[in-house]
Coordinates of C-alpha atoms in Angstrom, one line a residue:
V875 CA -3.0 4.7 1.0
Q876 CA -5.5 2.9 2.9
L877 CA -9.1 5.1 3.3
V878 CA -11.5 4.4 6.2
E879 CA -15.2 5.5 6.5
S880 CA -16.7 6.6 9.2
G881 CA -19.9 8.2 10.6
G882 CA -22.2 6.3 9.0
G883 CA -25.7 5.4 10.5
L884 CA -29.7 5.5 11.0
V885 CA -31.4 9.1 10.8
Q886 CA -34.5 10.1 10.4
A887 CA -35.3 13.0 7.6
G888 CA -33.9 16.3 8.4
G889 CA -31.2 15.2 10.6
S890 CA -27.6 15.4 9.9
L891 CA -24.9 13.3 10.0
T892 CA -20.9 13.9 9.5
L893 CA -18.6 11.3 7.6
S894 CA -14.9 11.2 8.3
C895 CA -12.5 9.3 5.8
T896 CA -9.3 8.7 7.4
A897 CA -6.0 7.9 5.5
S898 CA -3.0 5.9 6.2
A899 CA -1.0 7.9 4.3
R900 CA 1.6 10.4 5.9
T901 CA 1.3 12.6 2.3
F902 CA -2.3 12.5 2.4
S903 CA -2.1 16.9 2.1
T904 CA -1.0 16.2 -1.5
Y905 CA -4.2 14.2 -2.6
A906 CA -7.6 15.4 -3.6
V907 CA -10.5 13.7 -2.2
G908 CA -13.9 13.0 -3.3
W909 CA -16.9 11.3 -2.1
F910 CA -19.6 9.0 -4.0
R911 CA -22.4 7.3 -3.3
R912 CA -24.3 4.1 -4.4
A913 CA -28.1 3.8 -3.3
P914 CA -29.8 0.6 -4.2
G915 CA -30.0 -0.4 -8.2
R916 CA -28.2 2.5 -9.0
E917 CA -25.0 3.2 -9.9
R918 CA -21.8 5.0 -7.9
E919 CA -22.2 8.7 -8.1
F920 CA -20.3 11.8 -7.4
V921 CA -21.4 13.6 -3.8
S922 CA -18.3 16.4 -3.3
S923 CA -14.8 16.4 -4.0
I924 CA -12.0 18.9 -2.6
N925 CA -8.8 20.0 -3.6
F926 CA -5.4 18.6 -1.7
S927 CA -4.9 21.8 0.1
G928 CA -8.7 21.8 0.9
T929 CA -9.2 25.6 -0.6
R930 CA -11.6 24.3 -3.8
T931 CA -14.9 22.1 -3.5
D932 CA -17.2 21.0 -5.7
Y933 CA -20.9 19.6 -5.2
D934 CA -23.3 17.6 -6.8
D935 CA -26.3 20.0 -7.5
S936 CA -28.5 17.1 -5.3
V937 CA -26.6 18.1 -2.1
Q938 CA -25.6 22.0 -2.9
G939 CA -26.3 23.9 0.3
R940 CA -26.6 20.8 2.7
F941 CA -23.2 19.1 2.6
T942 CA -20.0 20.4 3.5
I943 CA -16.7 18.9 2.7
S944 CA -13.7 19.9 4.8
K945 CA -10.2 18.3 4.8
D946 CA -7.8 18.5 8.0
N947 CA -4.5 17.6 6.2
A948 CA -3.3 17.6 10.1
A949 CA -5.4 14.9 11.1
N950 CA -5.5 12.7 7.7
T951 CA -9.0 13.3 7.3
V952 CA -11.8 14.5 5.5
H953 CA -15.0 15.3 6.7
L954 CA -18.7 15.0 5.0
R955 CA -21.3 17.1 7.1
M956 CA -24.8 16.3 5.7
N957 CA -27.6 18.4 7.2
S958 CA -31.1 18.6 5.9
L959 CA -31.0 14.8 4.8
K960 CA -33.8 12.9 3.0
P961 CA -34.6 9.6 2.2
E962 CA -33.2 9.8 -1.5
D963 CA -29.5 10.1 0.6
T964 CA -30.0 6.6 1.3
A965 CA -26.7 4.9 0.1
V966 CA -23.1 3.7 0.7
Y967 CA -21.2 6.3 0.6
Y968 CA -17.6 6.0 -0.5
C969 CA -14.4 8.2 0.2
A970 CA -11.9 8.3 -2.9
A971 CA -8.1 9.8 -3.2
S972 CA -6.7 10.9 -6.0
S973 CA -2.8 11.6 -6.7
T974 CA -3.9 14.2 -9.3
R975 CA -6.7 16.0 -8.9
A976 CA -10.3 16.5 -7.4
S977 CA -12.6 15.2 -10.2
R978 CA -16.2 13.9 -10.6
L979 CA -15.2 10.9 -12.5
T980 CA -14.7 7.7 -10.7
R981 CA -12.0 7.1 -13.0
A982 CA -10.0 9.9 -11.5
Y983 CA -9.4 8.3 -7.9
D984 CA -6.6 5.8 -7.2
Y985 CA -7.8 4.5 -4.1
W986 CA -10.9 3.7 -2.2
G987 CA -12.6 3.3 0.7
K988 CA -14.9 -0.1 1.6
G989 CA -17.8 2.5 2.6
T990 CA -20.6 3.5 4.9
L991 CA -24.0 2.8 5.0
V992 CA -26.4 5.9 5.3
T993 CA -30.1 5.2 6.2
V994 CA -32.5 8.2 6.2
S995 CA -35.5 7.1 7.2
S996 CA -38.9 9.1 6.0

C-alpha cells in the first residue's frame, strides 16, 4: 500500500488547513488510518486515528476540538481538517495505515507516507 499526503503549507496562527492521505490499495476500506507528526527536535507523536469504517475516531488532547479526521473509502482517502492552528502545530505530518486496528502507537501501522510539512506562523 502506498500512501501519499498532501495539503500541507504555510498558514498563519488561527488559520486552517486540510491534509489528505490517498492510498493506492483498492482494499483501503479494510485499513485503519492514523495521523502522526514530527516537530523539529521532537519524536514522532500521535495526532489522530480513524477505524476502517470511519465510524470511530481518536484525537490527542492537544488537537481535540480543533482537528477532525474523516475517511472516504470510495475515494481511498483520509482527510485531516485542522482549524485554529497554533505555531506549536508546526511539524511534518504523516499518515499511516494499519491492517489490524486504529492505534496511538506507531508500531501498530504497517504502511507510512513520506509526510507533508505544515508551518504555522505566529
